[in-house]
Amino acid sequence: MTGYMALLKESGLKATFQRLHILEVVDKYGHIAIEDIYDKVIKIHPSLSVATIYKNIIIMVEKGVLVEVPIMGRKSKYELSKLDHIHLVCTQCGEVEDLACTKDINNILDFLTQEEKFKLTKQQINLYGTCSQCQSQKILQK
Amino acid sequence: MTGYMALLKESGLKATFQRLHILEVVDKYGHIAIEDIYDKVIKIHPSLSVATIYKNIIIMVEKGVLVEVPIMGRKSKYELSKLDHIHLVCTQCGEVEDLACTKDINNILDFLTQEEKFKLTKQQINLYGTCSQCQSQKILQK
DNA sequence: ATAATTGCAAATTTTTTGCAGGTTC
DNA sequence: GAACCTGCAAAAAATTTGCAATTAT
């Protein structure tokens, strides 16, 4: 609990119960959609409103406390910010599992192929950043 | 135009003008959000309704003609189905660029670092498939 | 004390649905 | 001509907003 408080304060956010509960739930479930965060949190904090969930998800993502995991065919899930890793997304049940991001992609594929770990059907590698055009526009703006 | 017709028929979908126009627009822009597909398509086909866009995106994704590209902080974009590749997503302007998916990830990172190609800030690698739990449930169902 | 945050209710935006009429094969 | 599709309008779902009351620091 104290860990989340520190996390919020470092990010310049007040440590409200609402936020602490949201973080607790996200941490517990690993990857969770907004609606499910709401469902879980109102069980421990019944007066919490949906608007508060939305406002907080937005600001906590902005501050880098949470990370959005957008998923094909489903609502985005959210996770605590952590070192880069790979997401195994089950298209049947929607669960997301983290996989350590080793240097060697081939090892990962071998690992998955083993037995019946995960039957891969589609991959999506997205790199986020600033394109060259936007980089040069930034320079001009200064 | 004929290419799209074949594509649709192979997928068991009727080749309506609406669908052909949607595919044309997606192809032209590479990666495009639903709202923007609508805006572009009504220019060449003013009577087309939003409901038709939604219904068709859904069915064309289902049939594998289109692929959803879910993006952090934005609406999903859609692209024509093609060989696996990497997406460079600009967090400033939202544009998505394709990058050939070479065997060697390191080459890619080197390539990006060059000059001012793309200033990488965050990566997300998502592998889609069936988790072991759902695989065994399937076996039981049969 | 004060600046930030919450909860509420209303407004907006996005997506889905049902069905009558039209189109493709 | 049969099955499939479209457009419309209404419904449902998801998200955002403004503001008065409350809370964290």
mmCIF file of C-alpha atoms (C1' of nucleotides) in Angstrom:
data_model
loop_
_atom_site.group_PDB
_atom_site.id
_atom_site.type_symbol
_atom_site.label_atom_id
_atom_site.label_comp_id
_atom_site.label_asym_id
_atom_site.label_seq_id
_atom_site.Cartn_x
_atom_site.Cartn_y
_atom_site.Cartn_z
ATOM 1 C CA MET A 1 0.000 0.000 0.000
ATOM 2 C CA THR A 2 2.754 2.386 0.953
ATOM 3 C CA GLY A 3 4.443 1.556 -2.340
ATOM 4 C CA TYR A 4 1.549 2.961 -4.294
ATOM 5 C CA MET A 5 1.531 6.096 -2.187
ATOM 6 C CA ALA A 6 5.145 6.763 -2.992
ATOM 7 C CA LEU A 7 4.501 6.047 -6.654
ATOM 8 C CA LEU A 8 1.723 8.601 -6.775
ATOM 9 C CA LYS A 9 3.616 11.276 -4.927
ATOM 10 C CA GLU A 10 6.704 10.857 -7.103
ATOM 11 C CA SER A 11 4.393 11.486 -10.028
ATOM 12 C CA GLY A 12 2.974 14.624 -8.501
ATOM 13 C CA LEU A 13 -0.412 13.106 -7.800
ATOM 14 C CA LYS A 14 -2.233 13.173 -4.512
ATOM 15 C CA ALA A 15 -2.581 9.802 -2.879
ATOM 16 C CA THR A 16 -6.335 9.491 -2.612
ATOM 17 C CA PHE A 17 -8.014 6.283 -1.564
ATOM 18 C CA GLN A 18 -9.608 6.067 -4.960
ATOM 19 C CA ARG A 19 -6.229 6.050 -6.677
ATOM 20 C CA LEU A 20 -4.716 3.641 -4.215
ATOM 21 C CA HIS A 21 -7.592 1.254 -4.785
ATOM 22 C CA ILE A 22 -7.296 1.504 -8.525
ATOM 23 C CA LEU A 23 -3.587 0.738 -8.376
ATOM 24 C CA GLU A 24 -4.195 -2.140 -6.016
ATOM 25 C CA VAL A 25 -6.694 -3.673 -8.421
ATOM 26 C CA VAL A 26 -4.561 -3.145 -11.490
ATOM 27 C CA ASP A 27 -1.603 -4.704 -9.720
ATOM 28 C CA LYS A 28 -3.633 -7.644 -8.489
ATOM 29 C CA TYR A 29 -5.061 -8.491 -11.901
ATOM 30 C CA GLY A 30 -1.999 -7.573 -13.917
ATOM 31 C CA HIS A 31 -3.892 -6.371 -16.984
ATOM 32 C CA ILE A 32 -7.412 -5.095 -16.636
ATOM 33 C CA ALA A 33 -9.992 -3.135 -18.604
ATOM 34 C CA ILE A 34 -11.628 0.033 -17.289
ATOM 35 C CA GLU A 35 -15.008 -1.564 -16.756
ATOM 36 C CA ASP A 36 -13.442 -4.351 -14.742
ATOM 37 C CA ILE A 37 -11.398 -1.935 -12.673
ATOM 38 C CA TYR A 38 -14.659 -0.248 -11.806
ATOM 39 C CA ASP A 39 -16.392 -3.492 -10.924
ATOM 40 C CA LYS A 40 -13.551 -4.547 -8.662
ATOM 41 C CA VAL A 41 -12.994 -1.198 -6.999
ATOM 42 C CA ILE A 42 -16.606 -0.516 -6.071
ATOM 43 C CA LYS A 43 -16.556 -3.717 -4.055
ATOM 44 C CA ILE A 44 -14.002 -2.197 -1.712
ATOM 45 C CA HIS A 45 -15.095 1.416 -2.180
ATOM 46 C CA PRO A 46 -18.781 1.476 -3.153
ATOM 47 C CA SER A 47 -19.154 5.238 -3.438
ATOM 48 C CA LEU A 48 -16.539 5.560 -6.164
ATOM 49 C CA SER A 49 -17.912 6.928 -9.444
ATOM 50 C CA VAL A 50 -17.107 5.874 -12.989
ATOM 51 C CA ALA A 51 -16.079 9.399 -13.822
ATOM 52 C CA THR A 52 -13.373 9.152 -11.211
ATOM 53 C CA ILE A 53 -12.089 5.946 -12.755
ATOM 54 C CA TYR A 54 -11.852 7.581 -16.158
ATOM 55 C CA LYS A 55 -10.246 10.752 -14.885
ATOM 56 C CA ASN A 56 -7.682 8.786 -12.954
ATOM 57 C CA ILE A 57 -6.817 6.317 -15.645
ATOM 58 C CA ILE A 58 -6.189 9.243 -17.956
ATOM 59 C CA ILE A 59 -4.000 11.147 -15.558
ATOM 60 C CA MET A 60 -2.112 8.113 -14.315
ATOM 61 C CA VAL A 61 -1.302 7.107 -17.878
ATOM 62 C CA GLU A 62 -0.226 10.676 -18.571
ATOM 63 C CA LYS A 63 2.089 10.604 -15.585
ATOM 64 C CA GLY A 64 3.484 7.213 -16.525
ATOM 65 C CA VAL A 65 2.126 5.338 -13.533
ATOM 66 C CA LEU A 66 -0.069 3.149 -15.707
ATOM 67 C CA VAL A 67 0.396 1.903 -19.249
ATOM 68 C CA GLU A 68 -2.355 1.252 -21.721
ATOM 69 C CA VAL A 69 -2.266 -2.091 -23.497
ATOM 70 C CA PRO A 70 -4.482 -1.749 -26.545
ATOM 71 C CA ILE A 71 -5.702 -5.106 -27.779
ATOM 72 C CA MET A 72 -7.155 -6.265 -31.089
ATOM 73 C CA GLY A 73 -10.880 -6.834 -30.868
ATOM 74 C CA ARG A 74 -11.194 -5.827 -27.233
ATOM 75 C CA LYS A 75 -11.134 -2.861 -24.949
ATOM 76 C CA SER A 76 -7.719 -1.686 -23.847
ATOM 77 C CA LYS A 77 -6.329 -3.065 -20.642
ATOM 78 C CA TYR A 78 -4.096 -1.240 -18.209
ATOM 79 C CA GLU A 79 -1.030 -2.405 -16.340
ATOM 80 C CA LEU A 80 1.391 -0.867 -13.874
ATOM 81 C CA SER A 81 4.337 0.719 -15.592
ATOM 82 C CA LYS A 82 7.259 -1.706 -15.681
ATOM 83 C CA LEU A 83 10.233 -2.754 -17.758
ATOM 84 C CA ASP A 84 9.489 -3.538 -21.397
ATOM 85 C CA HIS A 85 8.145 -7.012 -21.896
ATOM 86 C CA ILE A 86 6.113 -9.040 -24.332
ATOM 87 C CA HIS A 87 2.383 -9.571 -24.048
ATOM 88 C CA LEU A 88 0.844 -12.922 -24.799
ATOM 89 C CA VAL A 89 -2.766 -12.140 -25.567
ATOM 90 C CA CYS A 90 -5.227 -15.015 -25.626
ATOM 91 C CA THR A 91 -7.809 -14.399 -28.319
ATOM 92 C CA GLN A 92 -10.209 -16.832 -26.672
ATOM 93 C CA CYS A 93 -10.383 -15.587 -23.106
ATOM 94 C CA GLY A 94 -8.708 -12.212 -23.497
ATOM 95 C CA GLU A 95 -6.179 -12.773 -20.754
ATOM 96 C CA VAL A 96 -2.789 -11.149 -21.123
ATOM 97 C CA GLU A 97 0.372 -12.721 -19.820
ATOM 98 C CA ASP A 98 3.726 -11.020 -19.547
ATOM 99 C CA LEU A 99 6.839 -12.586 -20.955
ATOM 100 C CA ALA A 100 10.303 -11.317 -20.106
ATOM 101 C CA CYS A 101 11.774 -9.535 -23.058
ATOM 102 C CA THR A 102 15.015 -11.410 -23.640
ATOM 103 C CA LYS A 103 17.440 -10.226 -26.266
ATOM 104 C CA ASP A 104 16.737 -13.131 -28.539
ATOM 105 C CA ILE A 105 13.375 -13.243 -30.204
ATOM 106 C CA ASN A 106 14.033 -16.730 -31.502
ATOM 107 C CA ASN A 107 14.328 -18.105 -27.998
ATOM 108 C CA ILE A 108 10.902 -16.746 -27.312
ATOM 109 C CA LEU A 109 9.365 -18.394 -30.324
ATOM 110 C CA ASP A 110 11.034 -21.675 -29.392
ATOM 111 C CA PHE A 111 9.707 -21.315 -25.901
ATOM 112 C CA LEU A 112 6.172 -20.804 -27.128
ATOM 113 C CA THR A 113 6.295 -23.719 -29.525
ATOM 114 C CA GLN A 114 7.201 -26.051 -26.667
ATOM 115 C CA GLU A 115 4.413 -28.361 -25.692
ATOM 116 C CA GLU A 116 1.240 -26.333 -25.601
ATOM 117 C CA LYS A 117 2.398 -23.128 -23.998
ATOM 118 C CA PHE A 118 0.726 -20.746 -26.402
ATOM 119 C CA LYS A 119 -0.532 -21.340 -29.916
ATOM 120 C CA LEU A 120 0.593 -18.270 -31.782
ATOM 121 C CA THR A 121 -1.692 -17.000 -34.521
ATOM 122 C CA LYS A 122 -0.781 -13.368 -35.054
ATOM 123 C CA GLN A 123 1.836 -10.927 -33.902
ATOM 124 C CA GLN A 124 1.892 -7.192 -33.669
ATOM 125 C CA ILE A 125 5.012 -5.242 -32.880
ATOM 126 C CA ASN A 126 4.393 -1.563 -32.339
ATOM 127 C CA LEU A 127 7.156 0.940 -31.755
ATOM 128 C CA TYR A 128 6.029 4.296 -30.423
ATOM 129 C CA GLY A 129 7.953 7.501 -30.809
ATOM 130 C CA THR A 130 8.282 10.614 -32.891
ATOM 131 C CA CYS A 131 8.464 10.397 -36.661
ATOM 132 C CA SER A 132 11.080 12.403 -38.512
ATOM 133 C CA GLN A 133 8.502 14.882 -39.715
ATOM 134 C CA CYS A 134 7.262 15.659 -36.216
ATOM 135 C CA GLN A 135 10.835 15.854 -34.964
ATOM 136 C CA SER A 136 11.693 18.567 -37.434
ATOM 137 C CA GLN A 137 8.494 20.451 -36.697
ATOM 138 C CA LYS A 138 9.451 20.501 -33.049
ATOM 139 C CA ILE A 139 12.768 22.085 -33.876
ATOM 140 C CA LEU A 140 11.071 24.736 -35.931
ATOM 141 C CA GLN A 141 8.654 25.533 -33.128
ATOM 142 C CA LYS A 142 11.415 26.472 -30.733
ATOM 143 C CA MET B 1 -10.644 -2.267 -58.150
ATOM 144 C CA THR B 2 -10.859 -5.770 -59.530
ATOM 145 C CA GLY B 3 -8.294 -6.830 -56.949
ATOM 146 C CA TYR B 4 -10.594 -5.869 -54.131
ATOM 147 C CA MET B 5 -13.472 -7.698 -55.768
ATOM 148 C CA ALA B 6 -11.496 -10.895 -55.865
ATOM 149 C CA LEU B 7 -10.389 -10.377 -52.284
ATOM 150 C CA LEU B 8 -13.971 -10.029 -51.125
ATOM 151 C CA LYS B 9 -15.257 -12.997 -53.062
ATOM 152 C CA GLU B 10 -12.466 -15.231 -51.857
ATOM 153 C CA SER B 11 -13.577 -14.301 -48.363
ATOM 154 C CA GLY B 12 -17.178 -15.185 -49.070
ATOM 155 C CA LEU B 13 -18.357 -11.581 -49.036
ATOM 156 C CA LYS B 14 -20.409 -9.889 -51.692
ATOM 157 C CA ALA B 15 -18.567 -7.216 -53.579
ATOM 158 C CA THR B 16 -20.739 -4.198 -52.885
ATOM 159 C CA PHE B 17 -19.689 -0.700 -53.854
ATOM 160 C CA GLN B 18 -19.609 0.223 -50.201
ATOM 161 C CA ARG B 19 -17.051 -2.462 -49.437
ATOM 162 C CA LEU B 20 -14.984 -1.694 -52.480
ATOM 163 C CA HIS B 21 -14.856 1.952 -51.491
ATOM 164 C CA ILE B 22 -13.874 1.128 -47.935
ATOM 165 C CA LEU B 23 -11.035 -1.077 -49.149
ATOM 166 C CA GLU B 24 -9.915 1.557 -51.595
ATOM 167 C CA VAL B 25 -9.704 4.139 -48.838
ATOM 168 C CA VAL B 26 -7.948 1.833 -46.386
ATOM 169 C CA ASP B 27 -5.435 0.899 -49.060
ATOM 170 C CA LYS B 28 -4.838 4.491 -50.052
ATOM 171 C CA TYR B 29 -4.202 5.697 -46.517
ATOM 172 C CA GLY B 30 -2.467 2.590 -45.261
ATOM 173 C CA HIS B 31 -3.712 2.831 -41.688
ATOM 174 C CA ILE B 32 -6.919 4.629 -40.942
ATOM 175 C CA ALA B 33 -9.462 4.989 -38.141
ATOM 176 C CA ILE B 34 -13.160 4.264 -38.582
ATOM 177 C CA GLU B 35 -14.225 7.873 -38.388
ATOM 178 C CA ASP B 36 -11.728 8.811 -41.062
ATOM 179 C CA ILE B 37 -12.778 5.948 -43.300
ATOM 180 C CA TYR B 38 -16.281 7.328 -43.063
ATOM 181 C CA ASP B 39 -15.203 10.876 -43.840
ATOM 182 C CA LYS B 40 -13.243 9.769 -46.879
ATOM 183 C CA VAL B 41 -15.802 7.331 -48.219
ATOM 184 C CA ILE B 42 -18.803 9.638 -48.073
ATOM 185 C CA LYS B 43 -16.933 11.968 -50.414
ATOM 186 C CA ILE B 44 -17.100 9.368 -53.147
ATOM 187 C CA HIS B 45 -20.310 7.721 -51.966
ATOM 188 C CA PRO B 46 -22.376 10.307 -50.056
ATOM 189 C CA SER B 47 -25.314 8.040 -49.215
ATOM 190 C CA LEU B 48 -23.216 5.561 -47.263
ATOM 191 C CA SER B 49 -24.220 5.261 -43.617
ATOM 192 C CA VAL B 50 -21.997 4.953 -40.555
ATOM 193 C CA ALA B 51 -23.747 1.746 -39.610
ATOM 194 C CA THR B 52 -22.572 0.212 -42.861
ATOM 195 C CA ILE B 53 -18.991 1.219 -42.088
ATOM 196 C CA TYR B 54 -19.167 -0.455 -38.705
ATOM 197 C CA LYS B 55 -20.844 -3.584 -39.971
ATOM 198 C CA ASN B 56 -18.315 -3.941 -42.737
ATOM 199 C CA ILE B 57 -15.241 -3.262 -40.672
ATOM 200 C CA ILE B 58 -16.405 -5.932 -38.268
ATOM 201 C CA ILE B 59 -17.091 -8.543 -40.917
ATOM 202 C CA MET B 60 -14.009 -7.779 -42.970
ATOM 203 C CA VAL B 61 -11.823 -8.127 -39.887
ATOM 204 C CA GLU B 62 -13.605 -11.369 -39.075
ATOM 205 C CA LYS B 63 -12.906 -12.687 -42.556
ATOM 206 C CA GLY B 64 -9.284 -11.582 -42.423
ATOM 207 C CA VAL B 65 -9.522 -8.978 -45.174
ATOM 208 C CA LEU B 66 -8.693 -6.159 -42.775
ATOM 209 C CA VAL B 67 -6.550 -6.100 -39.653
ATOM 210 C CA GLU B 68 -7.130 -3.916 -36.631
ATOM 211 C CA VAL B 69 -4.134 -1.993 -35.365
ATOM 212 C CA PRO B 70 -4.962 -0.940 -31.812
ATOM 213 C CA ILE B 71 -2.915 2.048 -30.721
ATOM 214 C CA MET B 72 -2.079 3.477 -27.305
ATOM 215 C CA GLY B 73 -4.030 6.640 -26.602
ATOM 216 C CA ARG B 74 -5.942 6.638 -29.870
ATOM 217 C CA LYS B 75 -8.690 4.908 -31.743
ATOM 218 C CA SER B 76 -7.741 1.731 -33.542
ATOM 219 C CA LYS B 77 -6.698 1.996 -37.140
ATOM 220 C CA TYR B 78 -7.299 -0.578 -39.846
ATOM 221 C CA GLU B 79 -5.040 -1.846 -42.581
ATOM 222 C CA LEU B 80 -5.312 -4.355 -45.392
ATOM 223 C CA SER B 81 -4.209 -7.794 -44.326
ATOM 224 C CA LYS B 82 -0.571 -8.338 -45.301
ATOM 225 C CA LEU B 83 2.606 -10.112 -44.224
ATOM 226 C CA ASP B 84 3.664 -9.480 -40.650
ATOM 227 C CA HIS B 85 5.519 -6.241 -40.225
ATOM 228 C CA ILE B 86 6.414 -3.683 -37.595
ATOM 229 C CA HIS B 87 4.411 -0.536 -36.969
ATOM 230 C CA LEU B 88 6.130 2.725 -36.244
ATOM 231 C CA VAL B 89 3.520 4.790 -34.472
ATOM 232 C CA CYS B 90 4.135 8.503 -34.111
ATOM 233 C CA THR B 91 2.795 9.684 -30.779
ATOM 234 C CA GLN B 92 2.672 13.275 -32.030
ATOM 235 C CA CYS B 93 0.702 12.996 -35.239
ATOM 236 C CA GLY B 94 -0.663 9.480 -34.905
ATOM 237 C CA GLU B 95 0.598 8.309 -38.260
ATOM 238 C CA VAL B 96 1.599 4.681 -38.596
ATOM 239 C CA GLU B 97 4.386 3.537 -40.865
ATOM 240 C CA ASP B 98 5.134 -0.044 -41.801
ATOM 241 C CA LEU B 99 8.581 -1.476 -41.446
ATOM 242 C CA ALA B 100 9.583 -4.782 -43.009
ATOM 243 C CA CYS B 101 9.944 -7.408 -40.344
ATOM 244 C CA THR B 102 13.493 -8.632 -40.845
ATOM 245 C CA LYS B 103 14.808 -11.531 -38.828
ATOM 246 C CA ASP B 104 17.101 -9.363 -36.823
ATOM 247 C CA ILE B 105 15.544 -6.997 -34.357
ATOM 248 C CA ASN B 106 18.880 -5.342 -33.722
ATOM 249 C CA ASN B 107 19.156 -4.244 -37.321
ATOM 250 C CA ILE B 108 15.861 -2.523 -36.917
ATOM 251 C CA LEU B 109 16.918 -0.639 -33.839
ATOM 252 C CA ASP B 110 20.135 0.407 -35.570
ATOM 253 C CA PHE B 111 18.115 1.564 -38.525
ATOM 254 C CA LEU B 112 15.900 3.702 -36.365
ATOM 255 C CA THR B 113 18.761 5.253 -34.456
ATOM 256 C CA GLN B 114 20.257 6.480 -37.715
ATOM 257 C CA GLU B 115 20.005 10.197 -38.206
ATOM 258 C CA GLU B 116 16.508 11.182 -37.222
ATOM 259 C CA LYS B 117 14.439 8.409 -38.680
ATOM 260 C CA PHE B 118 12.273 7.791 -35.650
ATOM 261 C CA LYS B 119 12.869 8.693 -32.037
ATOM 262 C CA LEU B 120 11.775 5.607 -30.159
ATOM 263 C CA THR B 121 10.157 6.144 -26.777
ATOM 264 C CA LYS B 122 8.149 3.003 -26.062
ATOM 265 C CA GLN B 123 7.674 -0.411 -27.562
ATOM 266 C CA GLN B 124 4.884 -2.899 -27.337
ATOM 267 C CA ILE B 125 5.160 -6.407 -28.664
ATOM 268 C CA ASN B 126 1.917 -8.323 -28.589
ATOM 269 C CA LEU B 127 1.622 -11.944 -29.579
ATOM 270 C CA TYR B 128 -1.913 -13.175 -30.161
ATOM 271 C CA GLY B 129 -2.989 -16.767 -29.913
ATOM 272 C CA THR B 130 -4.538 -19.332 -27.654
ATOM 273 C CA CYS B 131 -3.285 -19.772 -24.118
ATOM 274 C CA SER B 132 -2.679 -23.259 -22.793
ATOM 275 C CA GLN B 133 -5.775 -23.149 -20.652
ATOM 276 C CA CYS B 134 -8.058 -22.303 -23.591
ATOM 277 C CA GLN B 135 -6.309 -24.934 -25.708
ATOM 278 C CA SER B 136 -7.134 -27.675 -23.248
ATOM 279 C CA GLN B 137 -10.700 -26.461 -22.866
ATOM 280 C CA LYS B 138 -11.126 -26.780 -26.608
ATOM 281 C CA ILE B 139 -9.984 -30.367 -26.512
ATOM 282 C CA LEU B 140 -12.476 -31.143 -23.780
ATOM 283 C CA GLN B 141 -15.302 -29.565 -25.750
ATOM 284 C CA LYS B 142 -14.906 -31.878 -28.715
ATOM 285 C "C1'" DA C 1 -5.252 27.498 3.405
ATOM 286 C "C1'" DT C 2 -5.333 26.078 -1.083
ATOM 287 C "C1'" DA C 3 -4.948 23.545 -4.847
ATOM 288 C "C1'" DA C 4 -6.321 19.191 -6.292
ATOM 289 C "C1'" DT C 5 -9.798 15.687 -6.449
ATOM 290 C "C1'" DT C 6 -14.275 13.583 -6.017
ATOM 291 C "C1'" DG C 7 -19.171 12.433 -7.183
ATOM 292 C "C1'" DC C 8 -23.025 13.530 -9.503
ATOM 293 C "C1'" DA C 9 -25.876 14.318 -13.364
ATOM 294 C "C1'" DA C 10 -26.054 15.752 -17.882
ATOM 295 C "C1'" DA C 11 -23.967 15.975 -22.411
ATOM 296 C "C1'" DT C 12 -21.305 13.863 -25.976
ATOM 297 C "C1'" DT C 13 -19.422 10.489 -28.576
ATOM 298 C "C1'" DT C 14 -19.070 5.901 -30.211
ATOM 299 C "C1'" DT C 15 -20.971 1.604 -31.416
ATOM 300 C "C1'" DT C 16 -24.838 -1.676 -32.003
ATOM 301 C "C1'" DT C 17 -29.351 -3.189 -33.367
ATOM 302 C "C1'" DG C 18 -33.756 -4.186 -35.969
ATOM 303 C "C1'" DC C 19 -35.995 -3.981 -39.839
ATOM 304 C "C1'" DA C 20 -37.883 -2.649 -44.560
ATOM 305 C "C1'" DG C 21 -36.226 -2.088 -48.977
ATOM 306 C "C1'" DG C 22 -32.569 -2.936 -52.382
ATOM 307 C "C1'" DT C 23 -28.636 -5.524 -54.441
ATOM 308 C "C1'" DT C 24 -25.518 -9.307 -55.677
ATOM 309 C "C1'" DC C 25 -24.744 -13.720 -57.422
ATOM 310 C "C1'" DG D 1 -35.104 -15.839 -56.264
ATOM 311 C "C1'" DA D 2 -32.551 -16.462 -52.162
ATOM 312 C "C1'" DA D 3 -29.408 -14.915 -49.313
ATOM 313 C "C1'" DC D 4 -27.032 -11.117 -48.299
ATOM 314 C "C1'" DC D 5 -26.488 -6.016 -47.627
ATOM 315 C "C1'" DT D 6 -27.698 -1.281 -47.005
ATOM 316 C "C1'" DG D 7 -29.628 2.856 -44.785
ATOM 317 C "C1'" DC D 8 -32.269 4.687 -41.431
ATOM 318 C "C1'" DA D 9 -33.539 5.801 -36.972
ATOM 319 C "C1'" DA D 10 -33.531 4.461 -32.447
ATOM 320 C "C1'" DA D 11 -31.107 2.222 -28.603
ATOM 321 C "C1'" DA D 12 -27.304 1.108 -25.979
ATOM 322 C "C1'" DA D 13 -22.689 1.674 -24.415
ATOM 323 C "C1'" DA D 14 -18.650 4.273 -23.484
ATOM 324 C "C1'" DT D 15 -16.469 8.478 -22.391
ATOM 325 C "C1'" DT D 16 -16.279 13.461 -21.178
ATOM 326 C "C1'" DT D 17 -17.625 17.615 -18.922
ATOM 327 C "C1'" DG D 18 -18.958 21.237 -15.394
ATOM 328 C "C1'" DC D 19 -19.561 22.249 -10.989
ATOM 329 C "C1'" DA D 20 -20.337 22.214 -5.930
ATOM 330 C "C1'" DA D 21 -18.666 19.746 -2.064
ATOM 331 C "C1'" DT D 22 -14.735 17.379 -0.075
ATOM 332 C "C1'" DT D 23 -9.975 16.041 0.833
ATOM 333 C "C1'" DA D 24 -4.759 15.848 0.772
ATOM 334 C "C1'" DT D 25 -0.861 18.268 1.677
#
